[in-house]
XYZ file of C-alpha atoms in Angstrom:
565
model
C 30.777 158.540 -31.425
C 31.894 155.586 -29.319
C 33.937 156.384 -26.252
C 37.680 156.014 -26.795
C 39.215 153.128 -24.988
C 42.417 153.873 -23.118
C 45.353 151.759 -24.315
C 46.624 149.173 -21.903
C 49.795 150.203 -20.129
C 52.421 147.532 -20.714
C 54.307 146.905 -17.529
C 58.045 146.851 -18.079
C 59.741 143.833 -16.585
C 62.675 144.793 -14.313
C 65.959 143.323 -15.515
C 67.909 143.675 -12.246
C 67.613 141.240 -9.362
C 65.502 142.124 -6.332
C 68.483 142.566 -3.983
C 70.255 145.034 -6.294
C 67.024 146.951 -6.873
C 66.388 147.138 -3.124
C 69.933 148.438 -2.471
C 69.857 150.660 -5.581
C 73.017 149.053 -6.945
C 73.967 148.261 -10.522
C 73.254 144.631 -11.330
C 75.237 142.723 -13.957
C 72.073 140.651 -14.646
C 73.845 137.325 -14.462
C 72.019 134.357 -12.958
C 73.031 134.650 -10.134
C 74.530 138.153 -10.253
C 78.036 138.815 -8.962
C 76.882 140.953 -6.005
C 74.609 138.223 -4.658
C 77.394 135.684 -5.118
C 79.789 137.869 -3.106
C 77.254 138.126 -0.263
C 76.232 134.449 -0.539
C 72.627 135.537 -0.947
C 69.847 134.052 -3.014
C 69.562 135.940 -6.285
C 65.894 136.385 -7.230
C 64.731 138.216 -10.322
C 61.330 139.737 -11.002
C 58.366 137.396 -11.136
C 57.572 138.606 -14.620
C 60.650 136.800 -15.850
C 59.477 133.495 -14.466
C 55.791 133.736 -15.490
C 55.086 133.130 -19.153
C 54.067 136.201 -21.139
C 53.068 136.434 -24.748
C 54.369 139.972 -25.241
C 57.405 140.447 -27.523
C 59.287 142.204 -24.733
C 58.789 139.305 -22.390
C 59.815 136.862 -25.106
C 63.023 138.801 -25.700
C 63.702 138.870 -21.975
C 63.031 135.155 -21.745
C 65.490 134.458 -24.542
C 68.126 136.604 -22.847
C 67.533 134.845 -19.529
C 67.794 131.443 -21.140
C 70.975 132.392 -22.975
C 72.615 133.667 -19.771
C 71.700 130.498 -17.943
C 73.035 128.396 -20.792
C 76.342 130.267 -20.782
C 76.681 129.840 -17.012
C 75.952 126.149 -17.315
C 78.496 125.827 -20.095
C 81.167 127.578 -18.035
C 80.559 125.415 -14.979
C 80.704 122.276 -17.087
C 77.420 120.968 -15.629
C 75.325 120.536 -18.784
C 73.487 117.323 -19.393
C 73.034 115.861 -22.912
C 69.341 116.791 -22.949
C 70.192 120.383 -22.002
C 72.741 120.593 -24.807
C 70.134 119.622 -27.392
C 67.678 122.126 -25.947
C 70.229 124.944 -25.922
C 71.229 124.446 -29.553
C 67.641 125.154 -30.603
C 67.460 128.490 -28.766
C 68.689 131.891 -29.780
C 71.988 132.759 -28.068
C 72.566 136.314 -26.868
C 75.645 138.162 -28.146
C 78.259 138.799 -25.462
C 80.484 141.804 -25.938
C 84.038 142.190 -24.698
C 82.999 143.957 -21.486
C 80.416 141.282 -20.677
C 83.035 138.616 -21.263
C 85.369 140.333 -18.798
C 82.675 140.310 -16.144
C 81.827 136.683 -16.877
C 85.437 135.551 -16.533
C 85.986 137.631 -13.402
C 82.901 136.156 -11.738
C 84.290 132.668 -12.356
C 87.728 133.298 -10.810
C 86.784 131.739 -7.420
C 85.698 128.576 -9.237
C 89.080 128.457 -10.960
C 90.867 128.611 -7.631
C 88.710 125.840 -6.214
C 89.251 123.641 -9.249
C 92.578 121.728 -9.120
C 92.718 121.694 -12.924
C 93.568 125.423 -12.944
C 96.670 127.099 -11.572
C 96.283 129.067 -8.386
C 97.491 132.642 -8.812
C 98.955 132.834 -5.323
C 101.075 129.763 -5.976
C 102.161 131.090 -9.361
C 103.387 134.283 -7.735
C 105.680 132.440 -5.329
C 109.362 133.244 -5.395
C 112.169 130.821 -6.124
C 113.044 128.423 -3.309
C 115.422 126.153 -5.222
C 119.103 126.747 -4.298
C 121.330 128.106 -7.040
C 124.362 126.187 -8.335
C 127.728 127.087 -6.830
C 129.151 128.177 -10.199
C 126.552 130.959 -10.390
C 127.439 132.203 -6.904
C 131.097 132.379 -7.913
C 130.347 135.158 -10.422
C 129.311 137.648 -7.719
C 131.655 140.678 -7.543
C 132.669 142.045 -4.117
C 129.995 143.781 -2.083
C 131.093 147.362 -2.775
C 131.153 146.699 -6.527
C 127.805 144.911 -6.516
C 126.198 147.705 -4.511
C 127.496 150.403 -6.882
C 126.266 148.511 -9.952
C 122.809 147.798 -8.515
C 122.338 151.366 -7.273
C 123.270 152.770 -10.676
C 120.648 150.551 -12.321
C 117.980 151.572 -9.807
C 118.793 155.272 -10.210
C 118.765 155.220 -14.012
C 117.177 152.365 -15.963
C 114.691 151.320 -13.287
C 113.459 154.911 -12.994
C 112.436 154.853 -16.658
C 111.266 151.232 -16.833
C 110.070 149.986 -13.413
C 110.994 146.310 -13.270
C 112.549 145.698 -9.855
C 111.328 146.861 -6.454
C 113.910 149.090 -4.752
C 113.083 148.196 -1.096
C 113.373 144.510 -1.908
C 116.777 144.895 -3.570
C 118.045 147.176 -0.809
C 117.184 144.459 1.717
C 119.156 141.947 -0.340
C 122.167 144.265 -0.425
C 121.966 144.784 3.329
C 121.843 141.026 3.892
C 124.826 140.626 1.571
C 126.821 143.143 3.615
C 125.879 141.784 7.049
C 125.635 138.018 6.604
C 127.160 137.217 3.246
C 125.895 135.787 -0.004
C 124.356 132.620 1.441
C 121.909 134.647 3.546
C 120.118 135.895 0.404
C 117.301 133.753 -1.042
C 117.752 132.267 -4.485
C 115.438 134.730 -6.210
C 117.366 137.649 -4.677
C 120.675 136.336 -5.998
C 119.167 135.800 -9.442
C 117.742 139.332 -9.599
C 120.973 140.928 -8.362
C 123.007 138.991 -10.927
C 120.564 139.993 -13.658
C 121.034 143.674 -12.800
C 124.816 143.396 -12.419
C 125.026 141.631 -15.767
C 123.237 144.424 -17.643
C 125.124 147.265 -15.956
C 128.467 145.625 -16.789
C 127.714 146.208 -20.482
C 126.913 149.887 -20.008
C 129.281 152.518 -21.368
C 129.450 154.511 -18.134
C 130.349 152.190 -15.240
C 130.450 153.486 -11.653
C 133.865 154.436 -10.302
C 134.018 151.469 -7.906
C 133.509 149.035 -10.776
C 136.091 150.711 -13.020
C 138.734 150.618 -10.276
C 137.948 147.005 -9.418
C 138.247 145.702 -12.975
C 141.400 147.755 -13.546
C 143.000 146.144 -10.491
C 142.267 142.567 -11.572
C 143.045 143.210 -15.255
C 139.678 141.807 -16.294
C 137.110 143.158 -18.742
C 133.564 143.804 -17.501
C 132.202 142.429 -20.775
C 133.922 139.068 -20.136
C 132.284 138.711 -16.721
C 128.956 139.770 -18.226
C 129.182 137.066 -20.877
C 129.892 134.359 -18.288
C 127.010 135.524 -16.085
C 124.675 135.532 -19.092
C 125.542 131.962 -20.075
C 125.210 130.616 -16.535
C 121.986 132.420 -15.606
C 120.294 131.744 -18.958
C 120.985 128.053 -18.558
C 119.579 128.046 -15.035
C 116.431 129.935 -16.059
C 115.923 127.577 -19.013
C 116.039 124.581 -16.682
C 113.708 126.363 -14.282
C 111.042 126.557 -17.008
C 110.165 122.974 -16.185
C 108.876 124.133 -12.776
C 105.816 126.061 -13.907
C 104.624 126.955 -10.406
C 107.951 128.148 -8.992
C 109.359 131.659 -9.107
C 107.142 133.071 -11.819
C 107.391 136.699 -10.667
C 111.182 136.394 -10.545
C 111.231 134.885 -14.020
C 108.939 137.634 -15.342
C 111.274 140.313 -13.977
C 114.266 138.504 -15.462
C 112.699 138.267 -18.921
C 111.512 141.902 -18.852
C 115.045 143.057 -18.020
C 116.380 140.932 -20.884
C 113.690 142.294 -23.230
C 114.659 145.850 -22.304
C 118.307 145.013 -22.975
C 117.395 143.621 -26.405
C 115.327 146.701 -27.210
C 118.215 149.019 -26.298
C 121.185 147.041 -27.620
C 120.193 144.576 -30.360
C 119.552 146.121 -33.730
C 117.993 143.181 -35.499
C 116.103 139.994 -34.812
C 112.980 139.202 -32.820
C 112.906 140.154 -29.142
C 112.404 136.629 -27.811
C 112.695 137.696 -24.161
C 109.765 140.080 -24.621
C 107.655 137.235 -25.966
C 108.696 135.037 -23.020
C 107.792 137.708 -20.465
C 104.353 138.132 -22.053
C 103.746 134.391 -22.196
C 104.646 133.916 -18.536
C 102.708 136.990 -17.383
C 99.570 135.720 -19.093
C 99.773 132.519 -17.055
C 100.191 134.458 -13.796
C 97.710 137.297 -14.373
C 95.927 137.320 -17.765
C 96.005 140.819 -19.151
C 92.272 140.898 -19.851
C 91.688 140.594 -16.086
C 93.587 143.812 -15.400
C 90.732 146.031 -16.565
C 89.543 148.038 -13.529
C 91.458 145.744 -11.156
C 93.436 147.524 -8.458
C 95.290 144.793 -6.596
C 96.742 142.384 -9.133
C 100.321 141.546 -8.250
C 102.020 142.235 -11.564
C 99.895 144.987 -13.077
C 102.904 147.310 -12.885
C 105.033 144.725 -14.684
C 102.394 144.462 -17.418
C 102.643 148.225 -17.864
C 106.426 148.006 -18.348
C 106.014 145.122 -20.804
C 103.566 147.140 -22.891
C 105.838 150.207 -22.868
C 108.800 148.169 -24.142
C 106.592 146.467 -26.726
C 105.315 149.805 -28.052
C 108.845 151.272 -28.238
C 109.989 148.270 -30.264
C 107.211 149.081 -32.717
C 107.858 152.835 -32.865
C 111.662 152.799 -32.983
C 112.246 149.588 -34.960
C 108.964 148.986 -36.844
C 108.523 145.586 -35.190
C 105.128 143.968 -34.893
C 103.527 144.360 -31.461
C 103.049 141.291 -29.287
C 100.399 143.046 -27.173
C 97.369 144.405 -29.002
C 97.087 148.163 -29.048
C 93.583 148.248 -27.520
C 94.789 146.180 -24.565
C 97.710 148.532 -23.929
C 95.332 151.487 -24.097
C 93.346 150.124 -21.145
C 96.419 149.838 -18.909
C 96.784 153.151 -17.117
C 99.607 153.841 -14.630
C 98.463 154.243 -11.047
C 99.965 156.545 -8.468
C 100.826 153.721 -6.063
C 103.173 152.199 -8.664
C 105.697 155.020 -8.298
C 107.601 156.763 -5.520
C 106.791 160.358 -6.495
C 104.250 162.376 -8.452
C 106.688 163.414 -11.194
C 107.470 159.791 -12.084
C 103.768 158.971 -12.195
C 103.090 161.925 -14.521
C 106.037 160.877 -16.708
C 104.588 157.404 -17.278
C 101.148 158.889 -17.893
C 102.524 161.100 -20.681
C 104.650 158.235 -21.997
C 101.532 156.078 -22.282
C 99.694 158.812 -24.191
C 102.635 159.205 -26.582
C 102.980 155.480 -27.222
C 99.238 155.094 -27.729
C 99.282 157.868 -30.313
C 102.309 156.298 -32.009
C 100.589 152.923 -32.244
C 97.451 154.560 -33.633
C 99.552 156.208 -36.345
C 101.284 152.971 -37.284
C 97.931 151.190 -37.445
C 96.477 153.934 -39.639
C 99.474 153.731 -41.995
C 98.872 150.038 -42.641
C 95.052 150.052 -42.730
C 94.107 153.300 -44.520
C 94.202 154.517 -48.087
C 96.190 157.650 -48.913
C 93.099 159.843 -48.859
C 91.823 158.331 -45.604
C 95.215 158.825 -43.995
C 95.395 162.424 -45.209
C 92.068 163.047 -43.505
C 93.492 161.849 -40.183
C 96.674 163.949 -40.291
C 95.174 166.981 -38.601
C 93.747 164.927 -35.721
C 97.088 163.206 -35.117
C 98.876 166.563 -35.296
C 96.559 168.077 -32.693
C 96.902 165.094 -30.349
C 100.697 165.181 -30.548
C 100.801 168.948 -30.020
C 98.688 168.659 -26.875
C 100.981 165.954 -25.506
C 104.066 168.072 -26.249
C 102.481 171.002 -24.408
C 101.922 168.758 -21.378
C 105.542 167.572 -21.546
C 106.870 171.132 -21.607
C 104.605 172.090 -18.712
C 105.510 169.083 -16.548
C 109.281 169.482 -16.857
C 109.475 173.259 -16.867
C 112.304 174.396 -14.603
C 113.560 170.916 -13.601
C 117.234 170.782 -12.669
C 117.950 167.199 -11.537
C 119.511 164.846 -14.082
C 116.766 162.195 -13.871
C 113.956 164.574 -14.811
C 116.084 166.329 -17.417
C 116.624 163.005 -19.140
C 112.945 162.087 -18.882
C 112.206 165.355 -20.625
C 114.731 164.614 -23.401
C 113.570 161.022 -23.797
C 109.895 162.000 -24.113
C 110.804 164.625 -26.702
C 112.848 162.078 -28.666
C 109.863 159.719 -28.722
C 107.608 162.620 -29.709
C 109.726 163.564 -32.740
C 110.174 159.904 -33.706
C 106.376 159.477 -33.739
C 105.955 162.709 -35.680
C 108.508 161.440 -38.197
C 106.515 158.211 -38.507
C 103.385 160.301 -39.109
C 104.795 161.817 -42.326
C 107.447 159.280 -43.323
C 105.080 157.119 -45.370
C 104.533 159.989 -47.855
C 108.033 159.426 -49.255
C 106.511 156.548 -51.223
C 103.474 158.513 -52.466
C 103.398 160.327 -55.803
C 103.288 164.119 -55.612
C 100.072 164.283 -57.614
C 98.174 162.493 -54.838
C 99.284 164.918 -52.108
C 97.436 168.215 -51.571
C 100.430 170.116 -50.112
C 103.563 168.005 -50.648
C 106.035 170.776 -49.776
C 104.408 171.330 -46.397
C 104.354 167.592 -45.659
C 108.044 167.100 -46.448
C 108.935 170.218 -44.486
C 107.235 168.795 -41.387
C 108.963 165.456 -41.970
C 112.381 167.070 -42.280
C 111.860 169.225 -39.176
C 110.909 166.134 -37.155
C 114.058 164.329 -38.318
C 116.290 167.313 -37.529
C 114.802 167.791 -34.056
C 115.261 164.101 -33.182
C 118.920 164.246 -34.254
C 119.561 167.428 -32.281
C 118.135 165.940 -29.096
C 120.476 162.960 -29.463
C 123.593 165.009 -30.178
C 122.950 167.668 -27.525
C 122.022 165.248 -24.718
C 124.220 162.267 -25.562
C 125.878 162.319 -22.119
C 122.516 161.728 -20.442
C 121.713 158.998 -22.971
C 125.016 157.368 -21.998
C 124.218 157.573 -18.286
C 120.779 156.004 -18.752
C 122.175 153.428 -21.209
C 119.910 154.444 -24.105
C 122.506 155.910 -26.446
C 122.303 153.070 -28.952
C 118.555 153.359 -29.530
C 118.911 157.154 -29.851
C 121.770 156.694 -32.320
C 119.697 154.266 -34.402
C 116.836 156.761 -34.561
C 119.260 159.530 -35.569
C 120.699 157.465 -38.427
C 117.180 156.703 -39.663
C 116.324 160.409 -39.577
C 119.542 161.393 -41.359
C 118.766 158.933 -44.144
C 115.434 160.651 -44.758
C 116.812 164.217 -44.925
C 118.424 163.961 -48.413
C 115.114 162.765 -49.863
C 113.308 165.701 -48.264
C 115.969 167.913 -49.853
C 115.149 166.459 -53.272
C 111.501 167.417 -52.693
C 112.276 171.064 -52.111
C 113.196 171.321 -48.432
C 116.294 173.394 -47.758
C 118.491 171.732 -45.166
C 119.934 173.930 -42.386
C 123.604 174.855 -42.538
C 124.567 172.691 -39.565
C 123.278 169.436 -41.103
C 126.733 168.195 -42.088
C 128.048 169.029 -38.626
C 125.140 167.056 -37.172
C 126.147 163.990 -39.208
C 129.709 164.233 -37.894
C 128.358 164.475 -34.345
C 126.377 161.277 -34.896
C 129.565 159.658 -36.245
C 131.359 160.596 -33.021
C 128.521 159.149 -30.967
C 128.705 155.925 -32.962
C 132.413 155.645 -32.115
C 131.495 155.661 -28.398
C 129.004 152.805 -28.696
C 130.493 149.367 -28.130
C 129.285 147.590 -31.255
C 130.657 144.496 -32.879
C 133.267 145.230 -35.513
C 131.105 144.530 -38.566
C 128.197 146.521 -37.097
C 130.438 149.472 -36.288
C 131.900 149.471 -39.801
C 128.444 149.144 -41.332
C 127.051 152.124 -39.431
C 130.168 154.127 -40.332
C 129.630 153.217 -43.963
C 126.016 154.390 -43.812
C 126.974 157.727 -42.248
C 129.584 158.285 -44.959
C 126.913 157.564 -47.541
C 124.656 160.197 -45.924
C 127.506 162.712 -46.002
C 128.040 162.041 -49.704
C 124.439 163.052 -50.413
C 124.860 166.345 -48.542
C 128.385 167.396 -49.482
C 129.341 168.792 -52.849
C 132.326 166.424 -53.068
C 131.848 162.653 -52.885
C 132.626 161.198 -49.491
C 135.284 158.635 -48.837
C 132.701 155.867 -48.603
C 132.907 155.433 -52.382
C 136.564 154.464 -52.051
C 136.158 152.019 -49.187
C 137.397 148.558 -50.140
C 135.553 145.894 -48.212
C 133.796 142.706 -49.191
C 131.079 143.419 -46.622
C 129.870 146.673 -48.200
C 129.765 145.976 -51.923
C 125.945 146.093 -51.960
C 123.647 149.067 -52.099
C 124.133 150.904 -48.765
C 120.378 151.258 -48.316
C 119.972 147.510 -48.670
C 122.835 146.992 -46.251
C 121.149 149.275 -43.735
C 117.820 147.468 -44.072
C 119.525 144.076 -43.689
C 121.402 145.229 -40.592
C 118.308 146.512 -38.806
C 115.734 144.131 -40.328
C 113.887 147.069 -41.916
C 112.547 146.708 -45.481
C 113.958 149.420 -47.787
C 110.463 150.173 -49.096
C 109.567 151.385 -45.615
C 111.845 154.347 -46.274
C 112.451 154.774 -49.979
C 110.439 153.718 -52.964
C 113.423 154.236 -55.310
C 115.437 151.387 -53.792
C 113.702 148.047 -53.792
C 115.550 144.993 -52.469
């Protein structure tokens, strides 16, 4: 029997560079790698990669090495015609999303050195162009301006961080000590932006109410003039691409938030503008695992507003859901731990809501039914965290955060089951249980709005809460038809929503339209027909469901399969 020959041990070729292997660091395997580039060292890989080898493993490694070198050459723009022909005949390695991030990040210094690309530091500069005198004339007295700005910082800015409190407090101090002309142009623009939005709030500070009562002037009139003047100035400023970008981003985010809270229909153009400008300053794909980008916190606010537009109004998202999922709030963004935890839970809620909306539009009925339990568990865990975080709070800011998170929770839970209104009973395993959960979610959302409407007024979110309540009330009669027994206080709840609608400062036709819809809801719940059937108006001769969908840009089929436009 011949002696057995021992198989040759194939030596594995190291894939990391020599410097990273010596320091026991993770190498990204680029040629040169990012660590060697940072240290300005020569990046040398194993000799086995340079010496020809007939083994399949070496051939694969050689192909990978060649493909990396070809990509680097392509990025640097240094390919020669002969190299292009040679590269087209070689197998190119697939680059995943994470590899692409690393590749782009490693090329950022080259971008800064290249005059063809914008420099991020220059893009982040503030405005240095003086403002026109007509804009300065709109400034209210100091004590009024201070009260309006402080109310915004204490309410809206606590929920949606857009402006930096120390910066604005310095502007107010300069306004008090040295006058308006001592404030830089970007400071005046930001202060006017805040004053403009607070002037349209329902609950103005006492100083502002007394001031406008003494001059016999409406706050809404001053707000309209400020809007026209500032919008025109910002539009002209768009020509200067490298001036005041951070200021313009903050301005557009504030306008996008206003549109989300106040405008019931139409596309949120300001949100699109803030995203477009932010991409030019700090592209969102560069924010993955980056800790010092200047407007990462602003990106987080943009994504939160974008997700709420989708959840509350069924609008298409500008920012992709997987990108928003990678943006996590960091502790240094916020002044206290409670605020940081609030935004962490808000991000989890919005992520879950976007996942549900995506599943609704991409899954079959049976596939979606299989995901219900997972979504239910995820939402229940988030609700438990909300209850734990805000247990025993007594200050108004945290009480409202608690109410607002619960409103979003029940709105998302409503969205989870709402699509089954258009599904035949035969295709549902337990239809009564599904419609019961849907009705409970609608009732809970309405009760949060009606019981905490004073806080929603203070934080200037009453209109979005009222819109969600009307949507929920429209669904309840259809749940009743499917066997759910409405609670005894449902009619009282509709009247409470009617009272809330009378507080909101809507345009006349919008106010009448919402009133008409609420009367229609009452007619479906009461034994006697409501007065809406006797209303004589040319505006409301159509089907009330179609009127509602036209008013809020929501297709009727999203709610009810019986009423097609």
